[in-house]
């Protein structure tokens, strides 16, 4: 390993090399910085001191320290930041460092001293395919490791490579490409949802334990609970992660069983505050990805529009007597409801597993192509509906179209 150089001895690279932060700010313990361009290797090598002196090759994961320009000037290499560098190609590297803004700023500042341009958006290299650039913009906004892994596969070229291969082989294999496109589309409900939490709404009559169930799902007390009907008068939101999936849970006001969702009827017994809470609850239900209908052993489930995906939960299972159930999923002849006790935790794990399975039924395997936005989904639909090789070629060409806009660079 060569000894650190001072700033005056450092070689300044050409501005054709650029860097961008791939991870969201303040979201994770680890930040990922991409450096790509003709002189990326020499720029990284100025500051990265490998734990072992052997040359870096694509596909490796190399541990070492990042010795900033200030540390190099004082010959204080030992005080560098511990990082991991992954060579993606001979001219592209990923720097994995502490996720704090200060650590990110140090590395970006050093790269800028070396002549690397710093992009404020997706990587500015004009030769980078649109599919990869779109994936980068999604990766920046991911909030869970599982979702980020799907986006990172696309940043590394899974979708782009599939599209390029499809374009070159479409004349002979267009029927097979159609089937592959249809398979990719089965993952779209998840892969186009990587940056936004799924919206789950709890709905039920007053005092069936919706707020207690919300707290049980979250693992902490977000909602106020009392043995009094109507404690929740507004919609309360909280975010969590279930099985690697970001979730926004909405705890709604109790809705009386005779409330009409389509006609907004059944409010006669409610005061003005309760009426407003019910209206807001109905608005949340209409836009939910999943509704959890909650009852207790003495009430019925609230009616919701049939088009909305839902899970039925019978809460307060600890109050059910032996004569009221046959097994853990049957109460008074109802075989669909999950028995849960929000107070002692019984059935909560079953509910969490059911939520995950309802929201995500198909997940791509590691390294598989995936559509990360609606534009890509529409192009894949065109491919899947094509009637001949010409239609497939035209649709694939639209999928890999070149970008016309570039991100702004910091001065």
XYZ file of C-alpha atoms in Angstrom:
411
model
C 0.000 0.000 0.000
C 1.417 3.348 -0.989
C 1.823 6.082 1.585
C -0.759 8.887 1.662
C -0.137 11.827 -0.625
C -0.645 15.443 0.281
C -3.256 17.574 -1.453
C -0.597 19.340 -3.510
C 0.616 16.025 -4.919
C -2.819 14.670 -5.755
C -3.786 14.216 -9.364
C -6.974 16.033 -10.376
C -9.124 13.936 -12.682
C -11.205 15.107 -15.584
C -14.794 16.195 -14.924
C -16.184 13.235 -16.886
C -16.310 11.301 -13.606
C -19.299 11.898 -11.335
C -20.600 10.797 -7.928
C -24.068 10.610 -6.432
C -25.575 9.415 -3.160
C -27.818 6.415 -3.868
C -29.440 6.174 -0.433
C -31.984 8.507 1.150
C -30.824 11.095 3.641
C -31.442 10.274 7.289
C -32.990 6.928 6.438
C -30.357 4.326 7.182
C -27.232 3.483 9.142
C -25.320 2.940 5.886
C -25.031 5.328 2.956
C -24.066 4.248 -0.565
C -22.196 6.629 -2.856
C -21.763 5.736 -6.521
C -18.652 6.955 -8.352
C -18.514 6.303 -12.085
C -16.508 7.555 -15.022
C -13.186 7.273 -16.811
C -11.152 8.259 -13.752
C -13.311 6.788 -10.980
C -10.682 4.227 -9.993
C -7.903 6.780 -9.532
C -10.214 9.162 -7.644
C -11.295 6.467 -5.182
C -7.734 5.182 -4.818
C -6.522 8.601 -3.654
C -8.504 8.254 -0.411
C -9.368 4.568 0.048
C -6.724 2.568 1.906
C -7.488 -1.126 1.473
C -7.047 -3.501 4.411
C -5.205 -5.839 2.015
C -2.973 -4.485 -0.766
C -4.197 -6.705 -3.607
C -5.797 -4.931 -6.596
C -9.550 -4.441 -6.670
C -11.688 -6.322 -9.201
C -15.398 -6.064 -10.100
C -17.614 -8.087 -7.796
C -15.335 -7.866 -4.770
C -16.258 -6.377 -1.401
C -13.213 -4.556 -0.021
C -12.847 -3.250 3.522
C -10.557 -0.374 4.460
C -10.440 3.231 5.631
C -11.237 6.497 3.911
C -8.448 8.935 4.687
C -9.808 12.396 3.967
C -7.740 15.184 2.448
C -7.289 16.789 5.893
C -5.989 13.558 7.398
C -3.676 13.034 4.447
C -2.231 16.511 4.869
C -1.350 15.684 8.487
C -0.209 12.126 7.621
C -2.890 10.881 10.072
C -4.186 7.924 8.098
C -5.196 5.978 11.228
C -8.031 8.411 11.948
C -9.824 7.609 8.684
C -13.434 6.448 8.448
C -14.001 2.688 8.137
C -15.787 1.980 4.849
C -16.482 -0.759 2.309
C -15.869 -0.283 -1.419
C -17.485 -2.526 -4.031
C -16.119 -2.305 -7.585
C -19.115 -2.690 -9.912
C -17.016 -2.347 -13.058
C -13.563 -1.067 -13.918
C -14.943 2.480 -14.035
C -17.745 2.266 -11.442
C -17.530 1.903 -7.657
C -19.937 1.913 -4.708
C -18.683 3.394 -1.445
C -20.561 2.122 1.626
C -20.020 4.448 4.580
C -21.705 5.632 7.778
C -25.184 6.975 6.971
C -24.715 10.244 8.857
C -24.651 13.396 6.746
C -21.237 14.434 8.110
C -19.576 11.216 6.897
C -21.250 11.528 3.489
C -20.170 15.158 3.142
C -16.522 14.311 3.897
C -16.374 11.696 1.140
C -18.191 13.886 -1.387
C -15.922 16.806 -0.540
C -12.814 14.685 -1.042
C -14.100 13.368 -4.364
C -14.864 16.905 -5.455
C -11.293 17.939 -4.562
C -10.151 15.115 -6.838
C -12.173 16.630 -9.682
C -15.267 14.438 -9.451
C -18.572 16.152 -10.204
C -21.257 15.778 -7.532
C -24.778 15.123 -8.839
C -27.850 16.228 -6.894
C -30.067 13.657 -8.637
C -29.548 10.356 -10.444
C -26.090 9.819 -11.891
C -25.390 12.322 -14.680
C -23.419 10.129 -17.077
C -25.182 10.541 -20.423
C -24.246 6.994 -21.452
C -26.143 5.449 -18.537
C -29.351 3.733 -19.706
C -32.706 5.193 -18.730
C -33.766 2.018 -16.899
C -30.751 2.280 -14.595
C -31.284 5.973 -13.990
C -34.917 5.368 -13.107
C -33.854 2.643 -10.697
C -31.384 5.013 -9.035
C -34.115 7.566 -8.418
C -36.196 4.839 -6.744
C -33.290 3.485 -4.690
C -32.688 6.915 -3.177
C -36.217 6.886 -1.713
C -36.340 3.283 -0.419
C -36.836 2.969 3.338
C -36.307 -0.777 3.897
C -33.420 -3.100 3.063
C -35.624 -5.566 1.165
C -37.068 -2.895 -1.087
C -33.645 -1.305 -1.578
C -32.251 -4.687 -2.635
C -34.823 -4.927 -5.433
C -34.008 -1.390 -6.609
C -30.266 -2.043 -6.338
C -30.578 -5.078 -8.617
C -32.047 -2.752 -11.253
C -29.331 -0.123 -10.649
C -26.836 -2.884 -11.350
C -28.593 -3.582 -14.640
C -30.974 -6.534 -14.202
C -33.909 -4.918 -16.005
C -31.744 -3.131 -18.550
C -29.858 -6.308 -19.436
C -33.111 -8.225 -19.840
C -34.458 -5.534 -22.174
C -31.241 -5.380 -24.222
C -31.213 -9.171 -24.600
C -34.899 -9.143 -25.527
C -34.315 -6.542 -28.211
C -31.530 -8.527 -29.872
C -33.402 -11.849 -29.775
C -36.976 -10.694 -30.425
C -37.090 -11.910 -34.028
C -36.583 -15.522 -32.984
C -37.850 -15.534 -29.383
C -40.694 -13.014 -29.298
C -43.189 -15.473 -27.795
C -40.802 -16.323 -24.972
C -40.178 -12.613 -24.335
C -43.928 -12.060 -23.988
C -44.096 -14.766 -21.305
C -41.106 -13.264 -19.501
C -42.731 -9.819 -19.565
C -45.897 -11.268 -18.062
C -43.878 -12.852 -15.259
C -42.153 -9.536 -14.496
C -45.579 -7.891 -14.341
C -46.661 -10.290 -11.575
C -44.134 -8.570 -9.311
C -45.260 -5.051 -10.245
C -47.658 -4.538 -7.301
C -44.576 -4.731 -5.073
C -41.800 -3.385 -7.301
C -43.715 -0.214 -8.219
C -44.427 0.331 -4.511
C -40.841 0.406 -3.230
C -40.765 4.034 -2.086
C -44.200 4.448 -0.510
C -45.685 2.641 2.504
C -48.709 0.448 2.030
C -51.815 2.019 3.555
C -53.631 -0.165 6.080
C -56.834 1.060 7.701
C -58.477 -0.458 10.771
C -62.260 -0.192 10.721
C -64.942 -1.399 13.086
C -67.666 -0.457 15.524
C -66.828 1.727 18.535
C -64.968 0.014 21.389
C -64.010 -3.222 19.586
C -60.334 -2.522 20.342
C -59.046 -0.969 17.109
C -56.675 1.337 18.966
C -55.368 -1.494 21.150
C -54.853 -3.603 18.032
C -53.010 -0.726 16.347
C -50.668 -0.524 19.334
C -50.145 -4.304 19.265
C -49.197 -4.198 15.571
C -46.832 -1.274 16.093
C -45.280 -2.664 19.252
C -45.756 0.591 21.157
C -48.628 2.786 22.355
C -49.444 5.152 19.501
C -53.195 5.341 20.111
C -54.974 6.236 23.350
C -57.086 3.351 24.634
C -59.984 3.395 27.108
C -62.946 1.147 27.831
C -65.224 3.855 26.473
C -66.761 3.866 23.026
C -65.678 6.738 20.803
C -62.246 7.384 22.329
C -60.749 7.763 18.844
C -62.539 10.670 17.136
C -60.071 11.338 14.285
C -57.793 9.287 12.055
C -54.439 8.549 13.692
C -51.499 7.502 11.503
C -48.320 5.618 12.360
C -45.628 3.940 10.263
C -43.891 0.627 10.828
C -42.293 -2.243 8.902
C -43.856 -5.696 8.607
C -41.719 -8.386 7.012
C -39.532 -5.814 5.281
C -42.559 -3.939 3.908
C -43.108 -0.277 4.899
C -46.593 0.201 6.332
C -48.722 3.195 7.296
C -51.462 2.170 9.717
C -54.536 4.353 10.164
C -56.623 3.949 13.319
C -60.087 5.322 12.552
C -63.084 6.440 14.531
C -65.627 3.755 15.379
C -68.166 3.279 12.595
C -71.639 2.156 13.538
C -72.826 -1.010 11.886
C -75.669 0.741 10.012
C -73.364 3.306 8.396
C -73.669 3.280 4.598
C -70.277 3.613 2.926
C -71.569 4.362 -0.534
C -74.306 6.839 0.483
C -72.710 8.231 3.676
C -75.836 7.281 5.624
C -76.376 6.073 9.179
C -75.033 9.136 10.977
C -78.245 10.005 12.778
C -77.051 8.903 16.232
C -73.662 10.608 15.997
C -72.729 14.111 17.162
C -70.976 16.518 14.777
C -67.464 15.560 15.898
C -68.228 11.863 15.534
C -69.786 12.450 12.114
C -66.614 14.159 10.902
C -64.487 11.345 12.282
C -66.614 8.786 10.447
C -66.397 10.753 7.184
C -62.616 10.845 7.471
C -62.545 7.134 8.224
C -64.549 6.426 5.089
C -62.118 8.545 3.034
C -59.196 6.508 4.389
C -60.964 3.238 3.600
C -61.629 4.282 0.004
C -57.907 4.792 -0.670
C -56.525 1.918 1.441
C -54.338 -0.885 0.101
C -55.736 -3.151 2.806
C -58.559 -2.812 5.342
C -58.556 -4.717 8.617
C -62.144 -5.184 9.731
C -62.198 -5.513 13.516
C -64.965 -6.817 15.738
C -65.187 -8.317 19.206
C -67.207 -11.399 20.229
C -70.324 -9.268 20.773
C -70.385 -7.177 17.568
C -70.542 -7.707 13.814
C -68.060 -6.619 11.151
C -68.546 -3.217 9.540
C -69.643 -3.362 5.911
C -67.114 -2.028 3.391
C -67.166 -1.868 -0.420
C -66.459 -5.293 -1.895
C -63.713 -4.004 -4.184
C -61.407 -3.274 -1.234
C -58.985 -5.993 -0.098
C -59.611 -6.833 3.557
C -58.739 -9.055 6.516
C -61.274 -9.932 9.211
C -60.107 -9.954 12.825
C -62.043 -10.914 15.939
C -60.361 -9.005 18.754
C -60.634 -9.666 22.508
C -60.278 -13.405 21.972
C -59.307 -13.708 25.643
C -62.947 -12.938 26.473
C -64.367 -15.756 24.334
C -65.850 -18.619 26.330
C -65.390 -22.273 25.390
C -68.825 -22.477 23.809
C -68.093 -19.688 21.336
C -65.354 -21.289 19.281
C -64.222 -24.601 17.808
C -60.611 -23.738 16.900
C -58.419 -20.658 16.685
C -60.068 -19.377 13.500
C -63.743 -20.213 14.065
C -66.122 -18.062 16.074
C -69.845 -18.635 15.789
C -69.363 -20.458 12.498
C -67.094 -17.762 10.922
C -64.032 -19.553 9.520
C -62.351 -16.483 7.974
C -61.696 -14.263 10.986
C -58.326 -14.304 12.748
C -58.647 -14.525 16.517
C -56.537 -11.894 18.258
C -56.158 -10.552 21.760
C -54.525 -7.148 21.557
C -54.090 -7.106 25.341
C -52.066 -10.315 25.712
C -50.671 -10.645 22.167
C -52.401 -13.880 21.158
C -52.799 -14.101 17.388
C -50.815 -10.940 16.631
C -48.020 -12.829 14.835
C -50.620 -14.635 12.713
C -52.164 -11.286 11.837
C -48.785 -9.781 10.878
C -48.022 -12.760 8.627
C -51.448 -12.479 6.996
C -50.949 -8.750 6.367
C -47.633 -9.413 4.643
C -49.071 -12.204 2.494
C -52.073 -10.106 1.488
C -49.971 -7.132 0.444
C -47.084 -8.966 -1.241
C -48.025 -12.181 -2.989
C -45.153 -12.242 -5.489
C -41.561 -11.122 -4.868
C -38.774 -11.310 -7.486
C -35.750 -13.430 -6.674
C -32.380 -11.752 -6.183
C -30.950 -10.396 -9.413
C -34.230 -10.648 -11.341
C -35.517 -7.851 -13.597
C -38.272 -5.743 -12.062
C -40.372 -2.764 -13.158
C -39.893 0.078 -10.677
C -42.313 2.660 -12.075
C -45.525 2.953 -14.050
C -43.764 3.835 -17.314
C -41.954 0.516 -17.229
C -45.164 -1.327 -16.338
C -46.983 0.175 -19.328
C -44.137 -0.817 -21.658
C -44.192 -4.378 -20.285
C -47.950 -4.515 -20.834
C -47.391 -3.521 -24.447
C -44.860 -6.333 -24.747
C -47.190 -8.865 -23.125
C -50.051 -7.855 -25.467
C -47.973 -7.813 -28.648
C -49.167 -10.090 -31.433
C -45.937 -10.552 -33.341
C -42.196 -9.928 -33.261
C -42.589 -6.398 -34.622
C -44.895 -5.444 -31.760
C -42.466 -6.885 -29.220
C -39.516 -5.009 -30.738
C -41.407 -1.705 -30.717
C -42.491 -2.148 -27.096
C -39.034 -3.180 -25.878
C -37.519 -0.198 -27.708
C -39.934 2.062 -25.821
C -38.910 0.406 -22.544
C -35.223 1.200 -23.030
C -35.684 4.659 -24.605
C -32.910 7.144 -23.882
C -33.465 9.869 -21.297
C -33.680 13.435 -22.552
C -33.177 15.265 -19.264
C -30.131 15.240 -17.029
C -29.862 16.066 -13.310
C -28.363 19.359 -12.231
C -24.777 19.357 -10.992
C -23.498 21.297 -8.025
C -21.233 24.142 -9.006
